[in-house]
Structures are given as structure tokens and as C-alpha cells.
Coordinates of C-alpha atoms in Angstrom, one line a residue:
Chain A
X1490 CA -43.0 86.2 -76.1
X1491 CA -42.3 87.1 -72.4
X1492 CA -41.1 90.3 -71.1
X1493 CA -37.4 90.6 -71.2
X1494 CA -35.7 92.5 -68.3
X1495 CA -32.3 93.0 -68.0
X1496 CA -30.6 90.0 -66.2
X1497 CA -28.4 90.4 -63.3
X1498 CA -30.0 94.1 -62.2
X1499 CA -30.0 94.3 -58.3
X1500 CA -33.8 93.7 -57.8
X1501 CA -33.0 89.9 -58.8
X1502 CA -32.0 88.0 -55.5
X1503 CA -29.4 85.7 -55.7
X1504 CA -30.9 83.1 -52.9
X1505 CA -32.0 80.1 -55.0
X1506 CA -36.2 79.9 -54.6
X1507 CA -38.5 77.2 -54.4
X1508 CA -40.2 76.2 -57.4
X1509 CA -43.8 74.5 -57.4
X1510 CA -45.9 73.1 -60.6
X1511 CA -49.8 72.6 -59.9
X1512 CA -52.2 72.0 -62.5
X1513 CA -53.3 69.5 -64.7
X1514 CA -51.2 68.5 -68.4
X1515 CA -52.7 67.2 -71.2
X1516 CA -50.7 66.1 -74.4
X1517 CA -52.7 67.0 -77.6
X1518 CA -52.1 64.7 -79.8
X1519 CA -53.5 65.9 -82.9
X1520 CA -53.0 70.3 -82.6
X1521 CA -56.7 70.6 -82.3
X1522 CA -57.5 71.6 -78.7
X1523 CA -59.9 68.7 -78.9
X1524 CA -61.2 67.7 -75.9
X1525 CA -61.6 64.0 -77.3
X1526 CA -57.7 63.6 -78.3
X1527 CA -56.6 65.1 -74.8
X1528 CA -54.8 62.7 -72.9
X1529 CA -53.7 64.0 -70.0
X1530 CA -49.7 63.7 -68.6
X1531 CA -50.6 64.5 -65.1
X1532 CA -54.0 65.7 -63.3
X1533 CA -53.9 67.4 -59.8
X1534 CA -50.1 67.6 -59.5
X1535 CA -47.8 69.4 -57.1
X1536 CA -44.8 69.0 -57.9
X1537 CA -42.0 70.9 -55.7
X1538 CA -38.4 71.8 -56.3
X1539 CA -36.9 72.8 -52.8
X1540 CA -34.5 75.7 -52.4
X1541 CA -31.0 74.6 -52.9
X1542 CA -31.5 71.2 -53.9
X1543 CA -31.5 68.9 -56.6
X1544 CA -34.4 67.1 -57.5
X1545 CA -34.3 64.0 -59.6
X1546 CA -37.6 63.5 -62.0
X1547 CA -37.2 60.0 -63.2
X1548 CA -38.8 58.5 -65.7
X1549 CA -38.5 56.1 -69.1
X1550 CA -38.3 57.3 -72.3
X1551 CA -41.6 59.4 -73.8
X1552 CA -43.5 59.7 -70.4
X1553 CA -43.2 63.6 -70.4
X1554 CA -41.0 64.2 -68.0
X1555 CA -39.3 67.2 -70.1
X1556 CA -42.1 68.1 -71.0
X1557 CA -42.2 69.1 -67.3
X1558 CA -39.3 70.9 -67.4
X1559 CA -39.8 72.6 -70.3
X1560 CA -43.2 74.1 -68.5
X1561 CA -41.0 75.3 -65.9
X1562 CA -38.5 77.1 -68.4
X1563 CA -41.4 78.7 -70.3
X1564 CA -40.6 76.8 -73.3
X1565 CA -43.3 75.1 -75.8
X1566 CA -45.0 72.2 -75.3
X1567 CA -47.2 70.2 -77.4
X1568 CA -49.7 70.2 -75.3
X1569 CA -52.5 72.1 -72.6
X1570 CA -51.7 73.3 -69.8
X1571 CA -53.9 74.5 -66.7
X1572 CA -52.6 75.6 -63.8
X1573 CA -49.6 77.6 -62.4
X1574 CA -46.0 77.4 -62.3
X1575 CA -44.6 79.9 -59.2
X1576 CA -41.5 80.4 -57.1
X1577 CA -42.3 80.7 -53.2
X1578 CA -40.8 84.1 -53.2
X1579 CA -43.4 85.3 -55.8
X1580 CA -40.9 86.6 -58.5
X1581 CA -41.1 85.7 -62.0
X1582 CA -39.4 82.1 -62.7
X1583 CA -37.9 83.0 -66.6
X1584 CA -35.9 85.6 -65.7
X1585 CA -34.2 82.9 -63.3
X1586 CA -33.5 79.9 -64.9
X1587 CA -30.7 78.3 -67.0
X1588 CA -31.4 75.5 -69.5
X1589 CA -29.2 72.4 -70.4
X1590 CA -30.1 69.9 -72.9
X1591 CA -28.8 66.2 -74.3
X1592 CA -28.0 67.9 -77.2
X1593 CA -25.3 70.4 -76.1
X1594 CA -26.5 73.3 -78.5
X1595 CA -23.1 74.7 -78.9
X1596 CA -23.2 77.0 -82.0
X1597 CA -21.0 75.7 -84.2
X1598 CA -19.3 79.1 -85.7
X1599 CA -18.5 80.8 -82.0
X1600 CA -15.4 79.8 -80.4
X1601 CA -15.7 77.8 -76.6
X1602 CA -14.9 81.0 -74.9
X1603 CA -17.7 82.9 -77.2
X1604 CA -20.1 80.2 -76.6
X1605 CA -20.0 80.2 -72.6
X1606 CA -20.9 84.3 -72.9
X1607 CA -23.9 83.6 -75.6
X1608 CA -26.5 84.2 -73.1
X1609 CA -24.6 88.0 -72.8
X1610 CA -24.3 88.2 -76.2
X1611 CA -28.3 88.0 -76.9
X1612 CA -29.4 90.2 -74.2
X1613 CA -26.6 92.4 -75.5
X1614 CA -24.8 93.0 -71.9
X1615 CA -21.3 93.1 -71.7
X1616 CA -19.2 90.1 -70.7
X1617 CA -18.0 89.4 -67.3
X1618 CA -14.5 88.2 -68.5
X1619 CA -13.2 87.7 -64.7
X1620 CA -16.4 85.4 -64.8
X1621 CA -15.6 83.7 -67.8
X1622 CA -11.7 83.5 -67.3
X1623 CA -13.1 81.8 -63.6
X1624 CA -15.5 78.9 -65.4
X1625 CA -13.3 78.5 -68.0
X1626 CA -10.4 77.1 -65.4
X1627 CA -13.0 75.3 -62.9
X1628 CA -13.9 73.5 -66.2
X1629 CA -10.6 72.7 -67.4
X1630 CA -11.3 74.5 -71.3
X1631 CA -8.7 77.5 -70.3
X1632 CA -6.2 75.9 -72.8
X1633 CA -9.0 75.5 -75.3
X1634 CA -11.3 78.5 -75.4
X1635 CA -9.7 79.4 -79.2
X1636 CA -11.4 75.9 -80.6
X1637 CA -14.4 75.8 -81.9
X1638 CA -17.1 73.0 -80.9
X1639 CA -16.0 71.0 -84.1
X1640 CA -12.3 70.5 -82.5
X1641 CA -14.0 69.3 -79.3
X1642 CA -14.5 66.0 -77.9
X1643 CA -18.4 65.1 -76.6
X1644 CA -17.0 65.6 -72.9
X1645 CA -15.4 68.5 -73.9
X1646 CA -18.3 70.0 -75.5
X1647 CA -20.5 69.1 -72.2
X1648 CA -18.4 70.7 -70.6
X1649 CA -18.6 73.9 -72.3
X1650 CA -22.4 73.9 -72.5
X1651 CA -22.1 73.4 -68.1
X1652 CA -19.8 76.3 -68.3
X1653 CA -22.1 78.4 -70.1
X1654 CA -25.4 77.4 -67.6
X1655 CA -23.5 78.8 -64.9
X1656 CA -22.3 81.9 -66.9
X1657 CA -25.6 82.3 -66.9
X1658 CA -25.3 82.7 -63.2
X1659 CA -28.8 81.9 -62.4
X1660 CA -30.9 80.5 -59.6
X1661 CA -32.8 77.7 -60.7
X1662 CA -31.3 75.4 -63.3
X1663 CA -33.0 73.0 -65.3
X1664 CA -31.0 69.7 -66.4
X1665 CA -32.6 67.7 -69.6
X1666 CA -30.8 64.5 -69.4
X1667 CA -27.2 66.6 -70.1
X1668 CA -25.5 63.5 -69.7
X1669 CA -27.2 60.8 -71.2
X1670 CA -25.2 61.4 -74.4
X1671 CA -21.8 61.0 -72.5
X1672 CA -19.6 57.8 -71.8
X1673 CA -19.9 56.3 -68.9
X1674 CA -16.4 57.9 -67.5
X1675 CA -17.3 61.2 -69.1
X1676 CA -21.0 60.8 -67.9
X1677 CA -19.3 60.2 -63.9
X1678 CA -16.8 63.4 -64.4
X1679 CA -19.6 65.5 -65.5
X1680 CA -21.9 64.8 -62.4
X1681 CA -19.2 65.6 -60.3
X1682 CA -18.2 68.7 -61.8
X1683 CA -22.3 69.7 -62.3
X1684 CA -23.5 68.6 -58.6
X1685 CA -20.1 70.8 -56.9
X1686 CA -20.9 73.7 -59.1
X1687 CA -24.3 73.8 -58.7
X1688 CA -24.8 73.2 -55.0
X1689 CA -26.4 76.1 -53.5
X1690 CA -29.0 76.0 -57.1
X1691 CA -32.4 74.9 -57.5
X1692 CA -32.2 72.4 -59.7
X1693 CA -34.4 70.2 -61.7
X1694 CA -32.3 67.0 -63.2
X1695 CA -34.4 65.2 -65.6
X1696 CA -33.2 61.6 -66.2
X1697 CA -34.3 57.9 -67.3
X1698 CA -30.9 56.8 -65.5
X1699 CA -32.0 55.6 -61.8
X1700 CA -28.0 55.8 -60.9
X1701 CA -27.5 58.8 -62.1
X1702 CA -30.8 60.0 -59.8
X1703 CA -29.2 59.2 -56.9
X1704 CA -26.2 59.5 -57.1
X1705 CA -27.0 63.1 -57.3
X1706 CA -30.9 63.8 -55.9
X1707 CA -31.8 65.3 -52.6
X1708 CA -34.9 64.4 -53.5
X1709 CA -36.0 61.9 -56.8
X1710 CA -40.0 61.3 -58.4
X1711 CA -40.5 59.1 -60.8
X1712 CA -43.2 59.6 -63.2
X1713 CA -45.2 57.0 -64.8
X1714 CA -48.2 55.9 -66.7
X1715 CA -49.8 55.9 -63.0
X1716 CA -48.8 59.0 -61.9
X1717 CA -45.9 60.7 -60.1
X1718 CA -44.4 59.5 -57.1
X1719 CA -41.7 60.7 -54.1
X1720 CA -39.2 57.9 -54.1
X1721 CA -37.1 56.8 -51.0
X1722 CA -33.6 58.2 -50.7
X1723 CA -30.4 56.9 -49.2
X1724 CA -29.7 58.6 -45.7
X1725 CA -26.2 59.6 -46.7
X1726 CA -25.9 63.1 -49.3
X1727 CA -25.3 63.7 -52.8
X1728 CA -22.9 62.8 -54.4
X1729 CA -23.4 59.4 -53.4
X1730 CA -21.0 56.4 -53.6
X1731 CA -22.6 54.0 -55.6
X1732 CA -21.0 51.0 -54.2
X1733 CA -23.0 51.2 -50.8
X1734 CA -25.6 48.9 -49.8
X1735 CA -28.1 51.7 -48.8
X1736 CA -27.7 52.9 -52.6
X1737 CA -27.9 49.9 -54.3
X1738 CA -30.9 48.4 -52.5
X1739 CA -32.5 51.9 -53.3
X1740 CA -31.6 51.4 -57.2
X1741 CA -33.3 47.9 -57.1
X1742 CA -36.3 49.5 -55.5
X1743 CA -36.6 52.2 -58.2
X1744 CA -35.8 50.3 -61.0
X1745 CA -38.7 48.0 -59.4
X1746 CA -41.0 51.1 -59.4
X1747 CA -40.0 52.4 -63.5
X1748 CA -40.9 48.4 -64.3
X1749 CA -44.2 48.5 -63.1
Chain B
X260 CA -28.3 67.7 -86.2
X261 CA -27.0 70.6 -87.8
X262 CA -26.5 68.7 -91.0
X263 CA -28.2 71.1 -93.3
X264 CA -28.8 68.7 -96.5
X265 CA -27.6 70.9 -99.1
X266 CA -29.2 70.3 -103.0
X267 CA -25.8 70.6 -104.4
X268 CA -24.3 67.7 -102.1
X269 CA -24.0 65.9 -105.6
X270 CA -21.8 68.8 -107.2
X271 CA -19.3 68.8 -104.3
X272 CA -18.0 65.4 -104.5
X273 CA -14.9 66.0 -105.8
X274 CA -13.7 65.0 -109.2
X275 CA -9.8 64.2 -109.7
X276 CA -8.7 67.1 -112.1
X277 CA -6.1 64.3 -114.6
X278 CA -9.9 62.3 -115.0
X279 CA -11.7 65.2 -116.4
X280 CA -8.3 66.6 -118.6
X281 CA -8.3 63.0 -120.0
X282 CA -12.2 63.0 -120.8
X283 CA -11.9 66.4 -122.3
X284 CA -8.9 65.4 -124.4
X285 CA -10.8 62.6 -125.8
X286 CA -14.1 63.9 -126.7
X287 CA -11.6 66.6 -128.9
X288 CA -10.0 64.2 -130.1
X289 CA -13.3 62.4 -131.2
X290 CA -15.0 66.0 -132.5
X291 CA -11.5 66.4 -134.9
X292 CA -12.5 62.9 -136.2
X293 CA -15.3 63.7 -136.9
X294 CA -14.4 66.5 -138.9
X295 CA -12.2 65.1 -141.0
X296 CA -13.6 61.8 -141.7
X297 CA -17.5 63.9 -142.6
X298 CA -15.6 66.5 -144.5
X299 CA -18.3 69.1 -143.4
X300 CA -17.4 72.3 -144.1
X301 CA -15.6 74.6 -142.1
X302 CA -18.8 77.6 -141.7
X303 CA -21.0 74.5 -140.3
X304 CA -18.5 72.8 -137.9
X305 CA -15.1 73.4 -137.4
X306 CA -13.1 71.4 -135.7
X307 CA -11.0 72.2 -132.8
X308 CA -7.6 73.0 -134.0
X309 CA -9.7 75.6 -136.4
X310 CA -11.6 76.6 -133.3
X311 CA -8.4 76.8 -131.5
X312 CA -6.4 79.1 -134.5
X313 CA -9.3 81.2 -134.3
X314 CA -9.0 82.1 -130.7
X315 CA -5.3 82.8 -131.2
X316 CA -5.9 84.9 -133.8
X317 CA -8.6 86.8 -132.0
X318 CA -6.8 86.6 -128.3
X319 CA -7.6 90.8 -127.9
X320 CA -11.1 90.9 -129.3
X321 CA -12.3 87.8 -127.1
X322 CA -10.7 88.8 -124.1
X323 CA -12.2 92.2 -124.1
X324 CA -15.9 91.0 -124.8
X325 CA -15.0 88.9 -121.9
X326 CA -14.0 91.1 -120.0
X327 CA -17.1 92.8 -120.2
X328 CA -19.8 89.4 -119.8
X329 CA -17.3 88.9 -116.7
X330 CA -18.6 92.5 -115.1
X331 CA -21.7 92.0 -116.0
X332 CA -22.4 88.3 -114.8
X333 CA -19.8 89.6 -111.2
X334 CA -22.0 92.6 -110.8
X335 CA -25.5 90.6 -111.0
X336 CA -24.2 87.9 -109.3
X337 CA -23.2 90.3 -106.1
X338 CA -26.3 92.3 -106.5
X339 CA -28.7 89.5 -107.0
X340 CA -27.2 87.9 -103.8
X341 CA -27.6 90.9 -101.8
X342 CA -30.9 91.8 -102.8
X343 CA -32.2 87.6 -102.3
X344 CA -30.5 87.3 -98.7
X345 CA -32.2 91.0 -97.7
X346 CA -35.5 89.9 -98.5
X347 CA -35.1 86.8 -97.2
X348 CA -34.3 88.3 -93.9
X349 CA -37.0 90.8 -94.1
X350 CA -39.9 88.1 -95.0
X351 CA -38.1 86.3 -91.9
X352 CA -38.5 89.0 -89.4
X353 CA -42.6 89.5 -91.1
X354 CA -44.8 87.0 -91.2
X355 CA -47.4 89.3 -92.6
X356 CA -45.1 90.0 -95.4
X357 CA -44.2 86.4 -96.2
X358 CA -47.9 85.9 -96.2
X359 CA -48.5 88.3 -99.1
X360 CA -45.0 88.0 -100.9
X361 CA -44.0 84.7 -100.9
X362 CA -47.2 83.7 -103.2
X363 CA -46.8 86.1 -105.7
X364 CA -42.8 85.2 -105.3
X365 CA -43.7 81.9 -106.1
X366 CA -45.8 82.3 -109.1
X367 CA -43.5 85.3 -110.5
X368 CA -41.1 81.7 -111.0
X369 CA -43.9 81.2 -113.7
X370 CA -42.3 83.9 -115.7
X371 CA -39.9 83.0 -118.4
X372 CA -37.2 85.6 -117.3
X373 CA -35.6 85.4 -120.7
X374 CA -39.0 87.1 -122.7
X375 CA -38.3 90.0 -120.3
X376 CA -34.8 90.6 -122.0
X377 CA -36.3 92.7 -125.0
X378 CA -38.2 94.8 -122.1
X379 CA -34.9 96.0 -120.1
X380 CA -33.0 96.4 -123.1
X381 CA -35.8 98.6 -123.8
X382 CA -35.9 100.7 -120.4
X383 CA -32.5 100.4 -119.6
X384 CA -30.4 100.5 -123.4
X385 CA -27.9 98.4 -124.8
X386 CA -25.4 99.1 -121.8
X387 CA -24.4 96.6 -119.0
X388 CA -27.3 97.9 -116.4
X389 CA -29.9 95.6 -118.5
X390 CA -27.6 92.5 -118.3
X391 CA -27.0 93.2 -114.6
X392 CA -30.9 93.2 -114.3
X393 CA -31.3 90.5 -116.3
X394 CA -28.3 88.1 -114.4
X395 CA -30.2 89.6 -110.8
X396 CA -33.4 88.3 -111.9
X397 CA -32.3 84.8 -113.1
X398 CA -30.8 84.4 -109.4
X399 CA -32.7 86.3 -107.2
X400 CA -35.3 83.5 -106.2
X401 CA -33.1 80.7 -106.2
X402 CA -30.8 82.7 -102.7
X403 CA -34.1 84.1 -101.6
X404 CA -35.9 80.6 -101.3
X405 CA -32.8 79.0 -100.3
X406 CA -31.3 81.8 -97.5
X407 CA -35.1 81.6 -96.3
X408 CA -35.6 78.0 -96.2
X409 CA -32.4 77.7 -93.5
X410 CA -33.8 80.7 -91.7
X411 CA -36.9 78.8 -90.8
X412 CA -34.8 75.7 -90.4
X413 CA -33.5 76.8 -87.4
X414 CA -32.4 73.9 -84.5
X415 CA -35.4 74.1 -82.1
X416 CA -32.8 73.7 -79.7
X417 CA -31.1 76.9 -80.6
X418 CA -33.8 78.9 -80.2
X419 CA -34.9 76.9 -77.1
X420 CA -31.7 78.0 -75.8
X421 CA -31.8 81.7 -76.8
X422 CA -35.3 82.1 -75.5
X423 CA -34.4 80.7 -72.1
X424 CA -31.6 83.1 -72.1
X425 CA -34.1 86.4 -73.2
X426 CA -32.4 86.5 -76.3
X427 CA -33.7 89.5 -78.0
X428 CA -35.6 88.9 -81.3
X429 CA -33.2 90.8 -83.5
X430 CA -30.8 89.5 -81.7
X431 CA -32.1 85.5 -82.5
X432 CA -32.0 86.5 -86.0
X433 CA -28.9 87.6 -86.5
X434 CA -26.5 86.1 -83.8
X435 CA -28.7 82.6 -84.2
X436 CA -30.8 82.3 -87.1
X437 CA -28.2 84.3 -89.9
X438 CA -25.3 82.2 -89.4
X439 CA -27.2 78.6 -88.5
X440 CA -28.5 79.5 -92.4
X441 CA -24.9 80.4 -93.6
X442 CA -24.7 76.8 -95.3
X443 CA -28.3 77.1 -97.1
X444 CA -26.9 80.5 -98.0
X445 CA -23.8 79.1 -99.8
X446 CA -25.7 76.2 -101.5
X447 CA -28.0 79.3 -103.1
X448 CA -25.1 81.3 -104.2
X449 CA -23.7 77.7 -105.8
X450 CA -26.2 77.6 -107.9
X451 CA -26.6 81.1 -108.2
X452 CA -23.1 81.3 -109.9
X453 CA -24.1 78.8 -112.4
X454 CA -27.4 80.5 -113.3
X455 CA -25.8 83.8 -113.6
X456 CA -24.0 83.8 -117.1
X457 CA -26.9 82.4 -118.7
X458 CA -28.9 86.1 -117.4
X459 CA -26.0 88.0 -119.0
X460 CA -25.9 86.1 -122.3
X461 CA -29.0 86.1 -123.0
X462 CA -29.4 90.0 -122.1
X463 CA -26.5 90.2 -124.7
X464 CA -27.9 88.4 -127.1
X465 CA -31.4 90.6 -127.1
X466 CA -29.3 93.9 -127.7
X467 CA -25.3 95.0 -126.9
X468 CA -22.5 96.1 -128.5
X469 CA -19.7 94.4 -126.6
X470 CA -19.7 90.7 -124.8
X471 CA -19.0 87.2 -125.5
X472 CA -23.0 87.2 -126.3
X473 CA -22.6 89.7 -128.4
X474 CA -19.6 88.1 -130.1
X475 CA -20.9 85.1 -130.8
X476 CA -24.1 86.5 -133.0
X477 CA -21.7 88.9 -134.5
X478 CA -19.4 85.7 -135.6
X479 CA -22.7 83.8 -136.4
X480 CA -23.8 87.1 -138.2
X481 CA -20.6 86.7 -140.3
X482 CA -20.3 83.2 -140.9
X483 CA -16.9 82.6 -138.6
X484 CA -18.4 79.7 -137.2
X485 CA -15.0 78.9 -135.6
X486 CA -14.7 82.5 -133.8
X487 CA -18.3 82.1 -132.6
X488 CA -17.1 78.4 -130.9
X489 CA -14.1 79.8 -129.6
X490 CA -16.5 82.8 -127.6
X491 CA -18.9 80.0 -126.7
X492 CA -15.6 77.6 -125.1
X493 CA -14.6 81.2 -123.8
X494 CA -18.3 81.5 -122.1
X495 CA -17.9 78.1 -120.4
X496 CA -14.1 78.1 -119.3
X497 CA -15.8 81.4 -117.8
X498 CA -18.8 79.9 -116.0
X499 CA -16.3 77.1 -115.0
X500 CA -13.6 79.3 -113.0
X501 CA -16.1 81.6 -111.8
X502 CA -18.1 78.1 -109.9
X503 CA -14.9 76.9 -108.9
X504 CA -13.7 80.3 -106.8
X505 CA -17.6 80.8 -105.5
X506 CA -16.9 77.4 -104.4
X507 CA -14.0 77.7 -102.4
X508 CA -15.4 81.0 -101.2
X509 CA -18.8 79.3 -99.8
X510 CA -16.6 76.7 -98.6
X511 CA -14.7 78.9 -96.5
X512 CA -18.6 80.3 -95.2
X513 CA -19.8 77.1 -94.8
X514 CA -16.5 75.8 -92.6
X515 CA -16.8 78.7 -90.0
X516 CA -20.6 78.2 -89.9
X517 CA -19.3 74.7 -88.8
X518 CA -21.7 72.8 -91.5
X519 CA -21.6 68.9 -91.2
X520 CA -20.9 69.5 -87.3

């Protein structure tokens, strides 16, 4: 387990870092740390998140690409990993992150309100109400903080989880597909509400949705079977309308490059 | 995904209550029959209306023994539980204690529980503390293995979660862990309640002075065959009510732990 510092104490700096991944991955496919069942996810890689931004890692289903993420947030993989995962102003990354997943891991017995402060409620630190009382209106849950998960619909519940990655008030946050789940209204409401909420973040979105990429990346990769690559971005900035032409002969390119 | 499959899934569909009166009324109905048309005497089966004078007749004497099984089976019951759920938490937060308890817990299961009745009457007299002991030992392992089984069943996500948020390690357990296992809990406690009057009854039977276990060998001792059915109908009307309110009370658990969510 890592060392645990109090979050939120004055040495932490608010200004969202850089985040770079360099090393080699290499899935082990049957738990033996046998060199003959390693097969490797990525060799040589430098992978960047720029300050501020949101980077889109594309990728189909099962290529590894939260197995990425979850390297960055400290989280186990099933797999070897050698090399380093650093922020460019050389302070530890796990004190700085916030996590959101497809699932939206709301605990089912706490309230909305009580769920959006769980990250206070483990580190035992009091509850910035004028915080929470903030998210809970920018999120549109004010009239709905009472209700537990149960009573919520799947935007709703999104929603909440969202609320409770920025309660956490952190730096960097890390996005595993958190919208996949969602309709396809929903899904567009939630991108919105994430990408003006999260602006001045380093963020990591995760995704197998090449819309979705850019209508929100600054910067998109797609990983597969060959390797990572940078992928070309529209000249206009996120959030992107997806009726241009710039945009959609940029989907057809990507979608080219996750078929081949 | 939080669907914790609980063994007593089977129990909990419910019954409608006029189906089972209308069962019961029958099978009565066919055990007077049966009575009458054998003509066996009264000392080897009565019938129910027999049954049924007798517990009239005896309202005070079987309401007091019950009264006092009722402790008992309560007492062990609330004990037991207590006693399971802490060392399932304990063996939780250890994993060098769960690697040297949990085998012997296993194989202790090996014991018939009952041929250690004679023993606590022994130690602890003819008094309620050895039918407590007894009713704590028939349910401690079932709420232990259960309560632990949900502890370690934990949502990876959950604790993926707490861990990118520095959760604390107590604080996992208890804010995360505890009440994710609140419905594995409840389904230990279901059958606990079941379990539980068998541990008092037989602790009567071994040695007491006052019980329905207690009554019945006294009746049986006697030859009132129809007072000893009217304890034993007591002792399941008993058992029945008592699963029915721990059911609605793990219910109400299992709701605000948001089971089936």
C-alpha cells in the first residue's frame, strides 16, 4: 500500500502537471512471472499527458488501454511492469489523481450527497459542504441529494460519480470509458458537463468510441496490436461539433486506423 | 454487480399466507382421520383436537417453558451473531490469523455440536448459560463463514475507488467492506435463526428444569403424549415467528445496504 498523506494540505499545488508513462508492459497471462507467457502490451513507450488537457487513448475492446490508466492511478494490474510513471513537476502522481470508471461505483447504502464526499469520508477529513452544496447545483442533483443510488436513473447516477471526481478536487483525472454505459443523449450531456468542469485538468479519457475522442481530445493515441500512435486532430478545440467536415473526415481516418 | 447471490434466495420467495392455512388445515384434517379410522390409542398418537384440549388445558405451564426456550434461543441467537460477525472481521483485517484459524474453524464443523451438550451442562449446570452456549455454538460458523465470505467479496471497483481516494485501511473495512457484506450478513443470520432453537432444545433435553425441551421429555416421561405434541407445535409456531421477524429485520439491513442494486 502507498503512503497516505493528507489531501488538500498547502504543499500540494493546484496547477494541473504533466504526466509521462515510459517503460515497457507485459500482460502475464498465467500469474507466474514467466518469461515464456510474457506478452508484452507495449515496449519502449512514452506516453505523455500534457498539462491542462485532455488526452484521448483510443483503442478496441481488450487491447489494454485501462490497463494504462490504471498504471497511472497506482491501481493493480495483471501484469509486469518496468519502467516509470512521473509528473514533470517531480511530485508524487497518487496523491493527485481522481478515478472514474464505466461502472459508476456508487455505494449503494450512502445517500447522493454522502457519496460525492466518500473520498473525505475515508481519509477521514471533514467535508467541504460549500463545495459540495456548489457540485451538487452545477450537476443538477441539488433536489436529489436525499435519494439513494437505487432511486437514480443511469444519467443521474453518472452524474453523481462526475460530482464526486471533482469533489475530489484533484489535478489529474483519469476517465475509464465513464460513458460508455450511457444513452446516446445522456452519453452527449455528460461530455459536456465533464469537458466544462474539467478544463483546466489533466486528463486521461480512455475510450473505444472514436466520436467521443474527438469530440473531446486535445490530443487522441490509439493503441493497437502494432503499437501506439498520435492521431491527427481537427484544427478547431474541444468540444467539437460533430457535424463538421474537418471532424468527420478525421472519424473516418481513425476508425480506418482501429480497423487495421 | 452488487448482486450478492444469497443461499437463502429459495426461502424468500414469498408464499401467499391463505395457500399454506389451507395446506395446514388439510394435513389436520388428514392426521384426525387417521386417528380415528386406526383407532390407535391416545398415549401413541393423539390426534389434534386431543393435542389441541391439551394445550388449552396447559395454556400457563406451556407458555412459561416457552417463555424460557424463547430467552434462551433470543440470547444465543444475539450472542452467537455478535461473536461470528467479530471474528469475521478480525480474521478480515489478519491474514495471518485466517491462515491459522480458519483451518481449525473448518474442521471444528467436524464436531457433532449436539455430543457436547452433556459437557456444558456439566460446566455450566442445568441453568440457561449452557443452552445459550449450546444455541451460540450451533450458529456461530454458519454468520462467521457467511459475514466473511462477503467481506472478501468485495466489488474490485470499490476498493479500486477507495484506494485511489487513500482510503484508510480501517477505514475500507468499515465504511466499504462492512456494509457492501451487510446482505451476506443477513443471509447468515437467516439461517442462523433457524438453527438456533434446535441448540436450545437439545441443551434442554441433556439437563433443565424448565423449557419446551424440557416439557416435552417430562410429558414423554409421563405418558401425556398429547401435552408433549402440543410443546413440540409450541417449539415450531416458535421457530416460525421468530424467522419471520429476523426476516423482516434482515430485510430492512439488506434494503439500506441497497442489495439487488
Amino acid at each position: 500500500m502507498m503512503e497516505r498523506h493528507p489531501f488538500g494540505g498547502t504543499g500540494v499545488p493546484k496547477q494541473a502537471p504533466a504526466v509521462t508513462v515510459t517503460g515497457n508492459f507485459y500482460w502475464d497471462t498465467d500469474n507466474t512471472s514467466d518469461q515464456q507467457a510474457l506478452v508484452p502490451l507495449f515496449q519502449d513507450l512514452e506516453f505523455r499527458l500534457e498539462p491542462s488537457c485532455w488526452t484521448c487513448l483510443l483503442g478496441t475492446s481488450g487491447i489494454g488501454k485501462s490497463t494504462l490508466l490504471r498504471l497511472i492511478a497506482g491501481l493493480q494490474t495483471d501484469g509486469i511492469f518496468n519502467g516509470t510513471v512521473a509528473a514533470d513537476d517531480a511530485l508524487p502522481i497518487v496523491d493527485r489523481i481522481a478515478y472514474m470508471a464505466q461502472s459508476d461505483l456508487l455505494f449503494p447504502w450512502l445517500s447522493v450527497e454522502r457519496n460525492i464526499a466518500t473520498g473525505a469520508m475515508l481519509r477521514r477529513q471533514t467535508v467541504n459542504q460549500q463545495r459540495l452544496d456548489e457540485l451538487l447545483l452545477q450537476t443538477g442533483l441539488a433536489e436529489h441529494r436525499h435519494k439513494k443510488p437505487g432511486e437514480l436513473s443511469g444519467g443521474m447516477r453518472q452524474r453523481t460519480a462526475l460530482a464526486r471526481t471533482l469533489m475530489e478536487d484533484t489535478p489529474i483525472v483519469l476517465l475509464d470509458e465513464p460513458f460508455s454505459a450511457l444513452d446516446t443523449r445522456t452519453r452527449a450531456d455528460m461530455q459536456q458537463l465533464a469537458a466544462t468542469m474539467l478544463q483546466d485538468k489533466t486528463v486521461l479519457l480512455v475510450t473505444h468510441d472514436a466520436a467521443e475522442a474527438l469530440r473531446l481530445g486535445h490530443h487522441i493515441y490509439a493503441l493497437s496490436t502494432t503499437g501506439m500512435a498520435a492521431c491527427d486532430i481537427p484544427a478547431e478545440p474541444p468540444l467539437r461539433d460533430m457535424t463538421s467536415a474537418a471532424v468527420i473526415d478525421a472519424q473516418r481516418d481513425l476508425l480506418l486506423r482501429l480497423n487495421s | 454487480m452488487l448482486n450478492t447471490p444469497s443461499p437463502q434466495s429459495v426461502q424468500r420467495e414469498s408464499f401467499r399466507v391463505r395457500d399454506v392455512v389451507l395446506t395446514t388445515l388439510v394435513l389436520l384434517l388428514l392426521w384426525q382421520i387417521i386417528v380415528w379410522v386406526t383407532g390407535v390409542p391416545r398415549y401413541i398418537l393423539p390426534g389434534p383436537a386431543a393435542v389441541a384440549s391439551a394445550w388449552v388445558s396447559n395454556v400457563g405451564l406451556i407458555g412459561e417453558n416457552t417463555w424460557v426456550t424463547a430467552i434462551e434461543v433470543i440470547a444465543g441467537l444475539i450472542i452467537g451473531t455478535g461473536f461470528g460477525a467479530a471474528t469475521a472481521l478480525l480474521l478480515m483485517m489478519s491474514s495471518t490469523l485466517r491462515r491459522f484459524l480458519m483451518p481449525v474453524l473448518v474442521l471444528s464443523q467436524t464436531i457433532p455440536v449436539f455430543a457436547l451438550a452433556p459437557l456444558l451442562t456439566l460446566w455450566l449446570g442445568y441453568g440457561l448459560s449452557s443452552k445459550i452456549v449450546m444455541t451460540i455454538l450451533i450458529i456461530y460458523f454458519p454468520v462467521t463463514s457467511t459475514f466473511l465470505d462477503g467481506l472478501r467479496g468485495t466489488p474490485s471497483g470499490f476498493l479500486d475507488l477507495a484506494q485511489t481516494m487513500r482510503s484508510y485501511r480501517l477505514q475500507t473495512l468499515l465504511r466499504v467492506r462492512v456494509p457492501a457484506a451487510l446482505p451476506s450478513l443477513t443471509s447468515g443470520i437467516r439461517l442462523a435463526s433457524v438453527y438456533a432453537p434446535i441448540g436450545a432444545i437439545i441443551g434442554e433435553w441433556v439437563g433443565a428444569s424448565k423449557g419446551l425441551g424440557y416439557l416435552m421429555l417430562l410429558a414423554n416421561g409421563r405418558v401425556k403424549t398429547d401435552l408433549m405434541f402440543a410443546a413440540l407445535i409450541t417449539l415450531c409456531v416458535f421457530t416460525l415467528v421468530l424467522r419471520i421477524v429476523v426476516g423482516l429485520l434482515c430485510r430492512k439491513i439488506d434494503t439500506w445496504a441497497g442489495k439487488g442494486l
